[in-house]
Coordinates of C-alpha atoms in Angstrom, one line a residue:
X1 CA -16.1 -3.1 22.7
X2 CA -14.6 -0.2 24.7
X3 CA -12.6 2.5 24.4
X4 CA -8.7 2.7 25.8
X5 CA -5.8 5.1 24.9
X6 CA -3.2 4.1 22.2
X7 CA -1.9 0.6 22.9
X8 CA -0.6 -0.7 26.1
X9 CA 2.7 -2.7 26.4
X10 CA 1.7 -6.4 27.1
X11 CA 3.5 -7.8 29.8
X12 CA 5.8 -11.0 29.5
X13 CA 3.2 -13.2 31.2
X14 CA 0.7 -12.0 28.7
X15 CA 2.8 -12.8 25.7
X16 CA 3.0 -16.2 26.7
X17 CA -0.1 -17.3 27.4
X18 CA -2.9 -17.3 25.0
X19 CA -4.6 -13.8 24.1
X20 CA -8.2 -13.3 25.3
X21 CA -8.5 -9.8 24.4
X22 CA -7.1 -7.2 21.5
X23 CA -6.6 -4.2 21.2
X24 CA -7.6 -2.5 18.1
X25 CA -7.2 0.9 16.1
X26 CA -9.8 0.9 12.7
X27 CA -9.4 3.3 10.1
X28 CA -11.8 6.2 11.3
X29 CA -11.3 9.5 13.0
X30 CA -11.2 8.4 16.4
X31 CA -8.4 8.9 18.7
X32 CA -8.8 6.2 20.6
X33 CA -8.0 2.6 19.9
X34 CA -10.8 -0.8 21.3
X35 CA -10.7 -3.8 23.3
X36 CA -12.6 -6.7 22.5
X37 CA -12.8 -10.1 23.2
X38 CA -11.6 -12.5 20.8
X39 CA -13.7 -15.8 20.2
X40 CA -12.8 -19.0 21.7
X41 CA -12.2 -20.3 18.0
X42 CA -9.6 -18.0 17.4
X43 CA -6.5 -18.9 18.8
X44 CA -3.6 -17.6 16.3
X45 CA -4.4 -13.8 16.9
X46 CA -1.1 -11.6 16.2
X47 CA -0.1 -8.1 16.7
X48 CA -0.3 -6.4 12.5
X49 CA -3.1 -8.6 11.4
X50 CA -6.9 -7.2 10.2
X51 CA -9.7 -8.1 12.1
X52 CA -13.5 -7.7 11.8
X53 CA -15.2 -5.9 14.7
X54 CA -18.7 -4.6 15.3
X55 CA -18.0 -0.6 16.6
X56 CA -21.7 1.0 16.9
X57 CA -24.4 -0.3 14.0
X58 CA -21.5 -1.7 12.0
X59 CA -18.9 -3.9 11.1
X60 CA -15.8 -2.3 9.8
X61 CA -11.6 -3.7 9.4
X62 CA -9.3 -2.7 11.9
X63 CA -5.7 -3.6 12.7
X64 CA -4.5 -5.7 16.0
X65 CA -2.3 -3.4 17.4
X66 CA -2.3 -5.0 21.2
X67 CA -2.7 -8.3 22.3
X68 CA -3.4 -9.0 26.2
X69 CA -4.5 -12.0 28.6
X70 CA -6.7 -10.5 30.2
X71 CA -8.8 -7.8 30.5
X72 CA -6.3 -4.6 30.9
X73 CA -7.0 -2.3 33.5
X74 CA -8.5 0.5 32.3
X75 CA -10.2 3.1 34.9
X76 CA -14.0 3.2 34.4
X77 CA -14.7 0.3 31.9
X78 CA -15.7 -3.0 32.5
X79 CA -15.2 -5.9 31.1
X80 CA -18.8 -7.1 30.9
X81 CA -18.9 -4.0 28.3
X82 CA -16.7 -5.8 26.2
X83 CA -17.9 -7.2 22.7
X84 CA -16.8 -10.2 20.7
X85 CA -14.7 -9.4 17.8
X86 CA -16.0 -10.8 14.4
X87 CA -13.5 -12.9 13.0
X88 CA -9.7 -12.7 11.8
X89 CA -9.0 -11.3 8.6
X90 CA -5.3 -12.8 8.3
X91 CA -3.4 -15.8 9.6
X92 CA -0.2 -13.6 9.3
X93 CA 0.4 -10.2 10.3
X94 CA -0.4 -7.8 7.4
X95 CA 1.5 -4.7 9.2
X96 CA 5.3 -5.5 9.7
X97 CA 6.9 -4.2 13.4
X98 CA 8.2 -1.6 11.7
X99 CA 5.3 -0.4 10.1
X100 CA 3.0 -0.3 13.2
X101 CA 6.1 1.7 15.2
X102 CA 6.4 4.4 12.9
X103 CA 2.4 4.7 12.1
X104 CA 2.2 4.9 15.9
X105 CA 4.6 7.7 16.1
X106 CA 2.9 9.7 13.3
X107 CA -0.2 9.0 15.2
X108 CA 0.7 10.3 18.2
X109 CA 3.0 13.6 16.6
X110 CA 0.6 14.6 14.3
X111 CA -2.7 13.8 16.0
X112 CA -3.8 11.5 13.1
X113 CA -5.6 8.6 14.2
X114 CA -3.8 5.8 14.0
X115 CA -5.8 3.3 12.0
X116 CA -6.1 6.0 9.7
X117 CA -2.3 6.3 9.5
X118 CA -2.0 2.6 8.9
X119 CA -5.1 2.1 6.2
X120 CA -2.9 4.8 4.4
X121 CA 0.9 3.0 4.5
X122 CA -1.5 -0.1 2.7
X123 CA -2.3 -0.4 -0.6
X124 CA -5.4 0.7 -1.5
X125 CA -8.3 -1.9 -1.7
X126 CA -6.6 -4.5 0.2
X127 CA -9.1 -4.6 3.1
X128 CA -11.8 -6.9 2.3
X129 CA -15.5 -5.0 1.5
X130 CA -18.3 -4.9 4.3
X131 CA -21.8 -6.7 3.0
X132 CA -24.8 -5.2 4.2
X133 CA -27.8 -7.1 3.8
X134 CA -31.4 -5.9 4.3
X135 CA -34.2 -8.3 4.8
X136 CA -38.1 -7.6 5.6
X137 CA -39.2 -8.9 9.0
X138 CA -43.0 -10.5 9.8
X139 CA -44.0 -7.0 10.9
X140 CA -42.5 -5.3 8.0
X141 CA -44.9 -8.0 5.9
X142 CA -47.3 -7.3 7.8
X143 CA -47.3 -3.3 7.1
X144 CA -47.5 -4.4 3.5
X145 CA -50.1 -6.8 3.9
X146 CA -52.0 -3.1 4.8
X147 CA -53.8 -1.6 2.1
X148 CA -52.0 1.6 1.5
X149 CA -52.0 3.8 -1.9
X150 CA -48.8 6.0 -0.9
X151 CA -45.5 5.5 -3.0
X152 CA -43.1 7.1 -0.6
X153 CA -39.9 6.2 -0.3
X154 CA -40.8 4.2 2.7
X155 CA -43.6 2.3 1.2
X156 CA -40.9 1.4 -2.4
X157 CA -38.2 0.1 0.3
X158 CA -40.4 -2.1 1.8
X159 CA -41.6 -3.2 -1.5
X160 CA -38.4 -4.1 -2.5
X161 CA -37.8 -5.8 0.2
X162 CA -40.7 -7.6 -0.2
X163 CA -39.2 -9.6 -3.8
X164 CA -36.5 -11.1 -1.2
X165 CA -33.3 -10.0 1.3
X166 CA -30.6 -8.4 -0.7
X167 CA -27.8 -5.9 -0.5
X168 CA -28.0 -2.2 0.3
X169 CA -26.5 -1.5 -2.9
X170 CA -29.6 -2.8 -4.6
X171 CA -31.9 0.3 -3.3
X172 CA -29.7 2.9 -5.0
X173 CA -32.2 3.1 -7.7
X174 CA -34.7 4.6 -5.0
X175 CA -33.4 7.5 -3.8
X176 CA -30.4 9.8 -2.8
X177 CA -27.6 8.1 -0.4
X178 CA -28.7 10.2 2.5
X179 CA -32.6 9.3 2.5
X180 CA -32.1 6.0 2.3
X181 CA -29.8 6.2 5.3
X182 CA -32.5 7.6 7.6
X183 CA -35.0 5.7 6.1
X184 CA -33.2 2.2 6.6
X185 CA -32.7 3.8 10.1
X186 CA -36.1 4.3 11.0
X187 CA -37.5 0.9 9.4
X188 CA -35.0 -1.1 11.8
X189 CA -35.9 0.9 14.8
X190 CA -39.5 0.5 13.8
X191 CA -38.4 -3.3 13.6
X192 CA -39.7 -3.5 10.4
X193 CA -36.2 -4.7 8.8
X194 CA -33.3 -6.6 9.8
X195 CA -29.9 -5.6 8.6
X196 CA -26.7 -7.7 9.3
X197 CA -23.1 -7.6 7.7
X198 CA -21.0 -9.5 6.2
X199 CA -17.2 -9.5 5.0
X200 CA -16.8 -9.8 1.4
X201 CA -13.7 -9.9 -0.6
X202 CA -10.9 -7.4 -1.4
X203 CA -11.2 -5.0 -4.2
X204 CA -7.3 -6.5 -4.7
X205 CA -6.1 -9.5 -5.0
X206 CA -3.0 -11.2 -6.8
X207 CA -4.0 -11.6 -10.0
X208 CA -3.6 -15.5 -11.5
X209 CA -3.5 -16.2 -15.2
X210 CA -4.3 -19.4 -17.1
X211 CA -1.3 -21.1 -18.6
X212 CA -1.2 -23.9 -21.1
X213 CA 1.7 -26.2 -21.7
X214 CA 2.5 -29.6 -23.1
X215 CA 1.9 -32.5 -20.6
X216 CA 5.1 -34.3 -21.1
X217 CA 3.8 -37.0 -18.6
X218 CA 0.5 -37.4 -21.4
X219 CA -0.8 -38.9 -24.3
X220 CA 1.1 -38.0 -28.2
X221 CA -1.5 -36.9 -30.7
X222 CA -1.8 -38.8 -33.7
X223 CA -0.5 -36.8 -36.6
X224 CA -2.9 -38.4 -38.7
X225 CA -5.4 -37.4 -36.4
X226 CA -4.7 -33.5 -35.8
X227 CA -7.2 -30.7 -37.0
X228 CA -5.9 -27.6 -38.7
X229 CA -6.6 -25.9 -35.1
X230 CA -5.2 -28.5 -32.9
X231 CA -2.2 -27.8 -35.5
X232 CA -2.2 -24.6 -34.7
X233 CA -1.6 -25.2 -31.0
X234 CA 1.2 -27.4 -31.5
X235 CA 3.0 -25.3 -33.4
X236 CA 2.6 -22.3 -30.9
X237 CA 3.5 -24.2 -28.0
X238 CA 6.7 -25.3 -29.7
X239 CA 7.9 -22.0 -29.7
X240 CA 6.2 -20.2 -26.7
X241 CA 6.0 -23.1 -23.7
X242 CA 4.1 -22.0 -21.5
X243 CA 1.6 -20.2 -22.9
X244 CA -1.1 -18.1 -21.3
X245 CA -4.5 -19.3 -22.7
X246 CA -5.2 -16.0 -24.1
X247 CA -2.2 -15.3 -25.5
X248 CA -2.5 -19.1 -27.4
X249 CA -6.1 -18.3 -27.8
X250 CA -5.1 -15.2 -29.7
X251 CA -2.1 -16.4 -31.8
X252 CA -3.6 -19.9 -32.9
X253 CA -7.0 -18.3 -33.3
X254 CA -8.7 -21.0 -31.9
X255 CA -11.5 -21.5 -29.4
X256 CA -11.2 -22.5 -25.8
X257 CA -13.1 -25.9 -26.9
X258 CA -10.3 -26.9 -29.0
X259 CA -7.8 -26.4 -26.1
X260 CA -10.3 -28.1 -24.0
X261 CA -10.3 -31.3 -25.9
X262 CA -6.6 -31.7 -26.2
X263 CA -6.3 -31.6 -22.5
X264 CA -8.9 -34.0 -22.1
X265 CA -7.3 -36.5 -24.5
X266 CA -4.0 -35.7 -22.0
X267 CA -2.2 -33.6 -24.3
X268 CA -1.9 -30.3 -23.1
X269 CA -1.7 -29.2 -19.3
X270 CA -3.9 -26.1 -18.3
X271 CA -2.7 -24.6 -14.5
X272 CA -3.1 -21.2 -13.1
X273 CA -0.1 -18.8 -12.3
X274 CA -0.1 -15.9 -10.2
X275 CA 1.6 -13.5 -12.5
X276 CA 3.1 -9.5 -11.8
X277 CA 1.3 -6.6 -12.6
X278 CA 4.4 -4.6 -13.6
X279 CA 4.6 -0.7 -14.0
X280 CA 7.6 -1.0 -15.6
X281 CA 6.4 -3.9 -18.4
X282 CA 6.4 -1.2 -21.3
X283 CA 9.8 1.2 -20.0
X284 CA 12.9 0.4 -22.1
X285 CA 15.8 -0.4 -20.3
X286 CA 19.6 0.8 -21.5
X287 CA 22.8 -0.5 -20.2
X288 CA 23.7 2.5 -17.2
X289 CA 26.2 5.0 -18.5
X290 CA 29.6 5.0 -16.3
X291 CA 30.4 8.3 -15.0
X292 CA 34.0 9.2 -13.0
X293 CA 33.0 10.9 -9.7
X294 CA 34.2 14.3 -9.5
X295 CA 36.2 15.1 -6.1
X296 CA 33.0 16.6 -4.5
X297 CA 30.9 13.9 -5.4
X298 CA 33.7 10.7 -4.0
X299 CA 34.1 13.3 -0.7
X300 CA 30.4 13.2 0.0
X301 CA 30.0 8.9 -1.1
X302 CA 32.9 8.8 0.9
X303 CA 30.8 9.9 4.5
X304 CA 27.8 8.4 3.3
X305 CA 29.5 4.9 2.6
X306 CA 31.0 4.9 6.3
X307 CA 28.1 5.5 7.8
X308 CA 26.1 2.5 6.3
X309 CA 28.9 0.5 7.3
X310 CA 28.5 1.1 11.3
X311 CA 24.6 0.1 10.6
X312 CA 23.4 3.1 13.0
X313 CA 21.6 5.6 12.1
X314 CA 22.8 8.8 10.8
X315 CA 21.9 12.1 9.0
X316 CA 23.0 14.0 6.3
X317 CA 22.6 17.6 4.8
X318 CA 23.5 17.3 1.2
X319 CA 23.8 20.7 -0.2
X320 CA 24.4 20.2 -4.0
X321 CA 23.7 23.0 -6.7
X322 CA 21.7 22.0 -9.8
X323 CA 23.3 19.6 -12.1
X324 CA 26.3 18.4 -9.6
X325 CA 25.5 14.7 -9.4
X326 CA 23.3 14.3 -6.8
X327 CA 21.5 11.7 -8.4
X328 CA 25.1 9.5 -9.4
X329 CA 26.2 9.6 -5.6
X330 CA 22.2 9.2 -4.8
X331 CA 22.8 5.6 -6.4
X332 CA 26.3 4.4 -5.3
X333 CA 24.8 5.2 -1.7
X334 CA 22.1 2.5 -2.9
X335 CA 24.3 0.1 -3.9
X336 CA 26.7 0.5 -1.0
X337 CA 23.4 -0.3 1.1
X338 CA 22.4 -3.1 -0.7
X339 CA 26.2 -4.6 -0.3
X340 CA 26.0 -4.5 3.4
X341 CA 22.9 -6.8 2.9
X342 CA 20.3 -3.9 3.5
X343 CA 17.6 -1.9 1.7
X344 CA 17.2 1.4 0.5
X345 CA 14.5 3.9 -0.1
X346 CA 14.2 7.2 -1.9
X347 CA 11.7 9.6 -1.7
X348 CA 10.6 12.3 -4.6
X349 CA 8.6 15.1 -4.4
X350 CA 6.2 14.8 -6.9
X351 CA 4.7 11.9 -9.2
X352 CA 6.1 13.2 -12.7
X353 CA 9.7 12.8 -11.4
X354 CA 9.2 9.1 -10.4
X355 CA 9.2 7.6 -13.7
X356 CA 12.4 9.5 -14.0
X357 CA 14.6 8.3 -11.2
X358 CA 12.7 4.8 -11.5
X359 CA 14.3 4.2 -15.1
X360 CA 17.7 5.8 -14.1
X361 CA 17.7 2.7 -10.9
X362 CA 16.2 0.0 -12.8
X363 CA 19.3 0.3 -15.4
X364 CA 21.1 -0.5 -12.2
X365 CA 19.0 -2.6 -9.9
X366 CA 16.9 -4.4 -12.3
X367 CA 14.2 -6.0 -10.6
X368 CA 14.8 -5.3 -7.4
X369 CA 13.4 -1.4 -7.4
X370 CA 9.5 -0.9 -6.7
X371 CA 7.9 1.7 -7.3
X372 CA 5.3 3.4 -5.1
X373 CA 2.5 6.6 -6.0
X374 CA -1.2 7.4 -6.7
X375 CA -0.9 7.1 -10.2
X376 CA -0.2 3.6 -10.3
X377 CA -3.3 1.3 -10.9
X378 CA -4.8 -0.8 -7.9
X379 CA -3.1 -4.5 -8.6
X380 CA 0.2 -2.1 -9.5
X381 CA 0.5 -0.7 -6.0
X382 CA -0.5 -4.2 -4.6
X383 CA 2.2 -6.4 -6.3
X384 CA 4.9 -3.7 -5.8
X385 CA 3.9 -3.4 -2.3
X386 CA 3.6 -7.3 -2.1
X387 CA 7.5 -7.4 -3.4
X388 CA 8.8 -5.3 -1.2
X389 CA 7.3 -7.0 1.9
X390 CA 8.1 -10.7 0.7
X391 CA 11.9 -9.2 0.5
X392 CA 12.1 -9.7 -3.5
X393 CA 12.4 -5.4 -4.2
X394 CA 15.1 -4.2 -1.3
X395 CA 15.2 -0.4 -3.4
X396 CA 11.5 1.3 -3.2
X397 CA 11.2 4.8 -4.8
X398 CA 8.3 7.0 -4.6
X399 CA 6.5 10.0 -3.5
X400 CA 5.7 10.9 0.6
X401 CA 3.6 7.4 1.0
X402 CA 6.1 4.8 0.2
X403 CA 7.6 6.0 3.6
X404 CA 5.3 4.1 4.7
X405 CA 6.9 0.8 2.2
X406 CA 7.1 -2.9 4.2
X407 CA 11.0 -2.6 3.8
X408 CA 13.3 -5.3 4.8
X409 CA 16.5 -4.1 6.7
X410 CA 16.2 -0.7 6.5
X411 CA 20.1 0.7 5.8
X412 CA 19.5 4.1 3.6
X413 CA 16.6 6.7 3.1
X414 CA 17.3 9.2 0.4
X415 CA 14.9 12.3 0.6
X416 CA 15.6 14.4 -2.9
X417 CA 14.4 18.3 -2.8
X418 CA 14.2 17.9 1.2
X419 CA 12.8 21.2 1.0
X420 CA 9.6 21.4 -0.9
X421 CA 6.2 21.4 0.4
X422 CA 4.6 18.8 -1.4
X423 CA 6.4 16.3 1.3
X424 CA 3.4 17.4 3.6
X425 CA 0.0 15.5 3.3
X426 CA -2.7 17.8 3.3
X427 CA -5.9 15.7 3.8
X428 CA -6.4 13.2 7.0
X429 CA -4.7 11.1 8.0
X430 CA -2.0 14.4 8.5
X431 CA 1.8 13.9 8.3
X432 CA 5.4 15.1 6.7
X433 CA 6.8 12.7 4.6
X434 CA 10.3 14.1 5.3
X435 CA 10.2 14.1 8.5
X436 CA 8.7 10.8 9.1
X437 CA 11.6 9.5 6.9
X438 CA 13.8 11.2 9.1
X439 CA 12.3 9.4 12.0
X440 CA 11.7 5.7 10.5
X441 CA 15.6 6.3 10.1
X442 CA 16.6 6.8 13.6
X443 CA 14.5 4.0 14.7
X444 CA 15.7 1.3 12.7
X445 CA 19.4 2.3 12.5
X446 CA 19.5 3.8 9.1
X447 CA 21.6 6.5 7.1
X448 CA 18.9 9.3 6.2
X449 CA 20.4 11.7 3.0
X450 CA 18.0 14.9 2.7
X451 CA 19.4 16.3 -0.4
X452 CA 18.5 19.9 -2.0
X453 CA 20.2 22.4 -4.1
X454 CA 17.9 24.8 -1.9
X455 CA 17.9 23.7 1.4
X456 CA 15.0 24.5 3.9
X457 CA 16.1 27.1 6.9
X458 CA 14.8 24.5 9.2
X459 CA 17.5 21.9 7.4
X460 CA 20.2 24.4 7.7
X461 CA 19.4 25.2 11.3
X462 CA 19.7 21.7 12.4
X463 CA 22.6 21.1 10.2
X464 CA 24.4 24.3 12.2
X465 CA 23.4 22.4 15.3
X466 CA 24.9 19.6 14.9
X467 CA 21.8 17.4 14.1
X468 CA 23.3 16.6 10.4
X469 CA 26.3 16.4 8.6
X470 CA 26.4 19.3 6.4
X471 CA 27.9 17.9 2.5
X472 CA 28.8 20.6 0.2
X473 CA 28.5 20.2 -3.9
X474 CA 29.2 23.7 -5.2
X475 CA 30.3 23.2 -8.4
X476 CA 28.4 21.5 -11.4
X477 CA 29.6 18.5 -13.2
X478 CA 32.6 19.9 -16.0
X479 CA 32.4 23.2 -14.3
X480 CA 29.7 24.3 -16.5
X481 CA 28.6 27.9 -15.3
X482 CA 25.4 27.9 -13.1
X483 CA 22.5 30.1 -15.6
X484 CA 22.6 34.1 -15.4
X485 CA 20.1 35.4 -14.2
X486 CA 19.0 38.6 -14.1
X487 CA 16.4 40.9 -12.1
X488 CA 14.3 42.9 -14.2
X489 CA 12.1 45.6 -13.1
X490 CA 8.6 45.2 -14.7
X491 CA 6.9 48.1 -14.4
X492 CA 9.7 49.7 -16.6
X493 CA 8.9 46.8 -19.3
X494 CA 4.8 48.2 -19.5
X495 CA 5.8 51.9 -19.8

């Protein structure tokens, strides 16, 4: 392993031949990314997959962000210094181009480390666990072997130990996280334990469900012959075919041995099927109400709409009081996106109003919108974010992450309430979500819509400048009046 600065450019010769080294950003606060050597078994190494290296006493996931032929010349390393990485994680790239271009720019704006930038545009959990194992070595036995009547925490580690190798995990029981880090420390300089590491699997995974179904190809049962329950799974498969097994389970009330028999006898077929964990499974769709655009609204579709159509990228300033159809002209943009064969994206500011816009596009899109934020469970975020990168969702919505979203064909970014704060991450890895938008936009030729009925100075300044289109919706839809309000003097209420 050693230590290089942010990804070098491989040259044609090296993308030809095979890769001997990569080049490697893993998801901790370093600024640097690491070369190391890739094992002679590996030979289908590519630029967005994981990979397991050793960096310092462990062995942690990183992303390929660099692959080179030889060693690169890098002033005061060597290659001898060089370790072997671990293993590959994935046969095919995990990170799309995309993806890796614009976490590389938010590394390198906001001084986030890049593997950190990338960990965070992937669903959470996806990157497989790291194993550690402890085991007790002949010296370590032989300590033991010494009579001793202390119970320190030393002494109950080795103990343990002693019953057999096992997981790290398993000394919890003993003490506090941060004495049994120095005291695993000190037993392995002592040499009185071996540690090694291992990858295990990801916290997340597609989920696959048992189905049952008639095996058309197999035996008839006798009616003579049927049981009351193997009655009962007829008659539910007749109406429901395929079934889950739990859901026959549950609605025959039989037991799994019953099913079992019937598919021995050739009956029934059981299978697996991966199956969609869907945050929308319990939302109630309505037909999508019809509106006639008003002559602001068609002015402003009108400029989006002929921008999509050059497919190069372009920004807007949509200035639109409260309650003047941004939303309606929001979704027309989508669809006019989606007819030129590209995808759309829309950012929210804040979790609660994702459910909202979600319904209003999934009345028109159906099953093509995913939906990205914290608040969705683990396998949620995973199948969503699966979707969108197989190309089955082309609409994402969701809060400042799903910037980050695997999109196919990028033609239109829609950034509602450009101006608030909650755009901006506050914890590491560090980064606007507005103004990464902004940027994903001008790399990959897309239409960018920052939309506010209080837009921020730094939005109007660049509008003035030329930077964006300025769109004006002044009036609300019906020319309702716009709420009084009123400035009242509160220290003449308390007198």
């Amino acid at each position: 392993m050693t230590q290089s600065g942010i990804a070098a450019t491989p040259t044609a010769d090296e993308l030809l031949s095979k890769p001997n080294f990569v080049e490697v950003a893993v998801p901790l606060h370093v600024a640097k990314t690491f070369i190391y050597r890739l094992p002679d078994n590996v030979i289908d190494a590519q630029v967005g997959a994981r990979i397991l290296v050793p960096l310092g006493r462990n062995l942690v996931t990183g992303y390929v962000v660099a692959l080179h032929a030889t060693f690169p010349e890098i002033s005061g390393l060597s290659e001898t210094d060089v370790k072997d990485a671990a293993g590959l994680v994935d046969t095919a790239p995990i990170c799309t181009p995309e993806i890796l271009e614009i976490t590389r720019w938010v590394s390198d704006y906001y001084a986030s480390p890049w593997g950190e930038v990338i960990k965070a545009a992937l669903p959470p959990g996806i990157s497989p666990a790291i194993n550690e194992f402890l085991k007790l070595t002949s010296a370590g036995q032989s300590e033991l072997d010494t009579p001793s009547y202390e119970t320190t925490l030393r002494s109950r580690v080795l103990n343990k130990l002693a019953e057999g190798e096992c997981k790290r995990s398993a000394l919890a029981e003993l003490g506090t996280p941060s004495q049994l880090t120095k005291i695993v420390r000190e037993l392995e300089e002592s040499g009185l334990i071996e540690r090694t590491q291992s990858s295990g699997t990801s916290a997340v995974k597609t989920k696959v469900v048992r189905f049952v179904s008639f095996n058309e190809a197999g035996a008839q049962l006798d009616t003579a012959k049927r049981t009351p329950a193997q009655q009962r799974i007829l008659d539910a498969l007749a109406t429901n075919d395929p079934i889950s097994m739990r859901e026959l389970l549950k609605e025959a009330k039989v037991s799994p041995a019953t099913v079992s028999t019937l598919q021995k006898q050739g009956v029934l077929e059981v299978f697996t099927k991966a199956v969609r964990r869907d945050p929308f499974l319990d939302a109630t769709n309505q037909l999508p109400t019809k509106y006639i655009l008003t002559s602001s609204q068609e002015s402003v579709l009108k400029s989006v709409k002929a921008a999509i159509s050059v497919n190069s990228y372009a920004a807007f300033l949509l200035h639109g009081v409260t309650g003047s159809g941004k939303t309606e002209v929001y979704i027309r943009a989508m669809r006019a996106a989606l007819d030129e064969e590209r995808s759309a994206m829309m950012l929210v500011p804040e979790i609660a109003l994702t459910p909202v816009f979600s319904r209003r596009l999934r009345e028109h899109f159906g099953q093509e919108v995913a939906i990205f934020h914290s608040s969705l469970k683990r396998g949620e975020r995973f199948d969503e974010w699966t979707r969108v990168k197989n190309g089955e969702a082309r609409i994402v919505i969701g809060t400042r992450s799903a910037v980050f979203a695997p999109v196919r064909n990028l033609g239109l970014i829609i950034i509602d309430e450009e101006h608030e704060a909650s755009y901006r991450q506050q914890d590491s890895p560090y980064y606007s979500g507005r103004d990464t938008a902004i940027v994903r936009a001008q790399k990959e030729s897309a239409v960018v819509v920052l939309g506010s009925a209080t837009p921020s100075l730094e939005s109007f300044q660049n509008a003035r400048n030329g930077k964006y289109q300025y769109l004006s919706m002044p009036e609300r839809i019906g020319a309702r009046p716009m709420a009084e309000a009123s400035i009242v003097d509160m220290r003449n209420v308390f007198l």
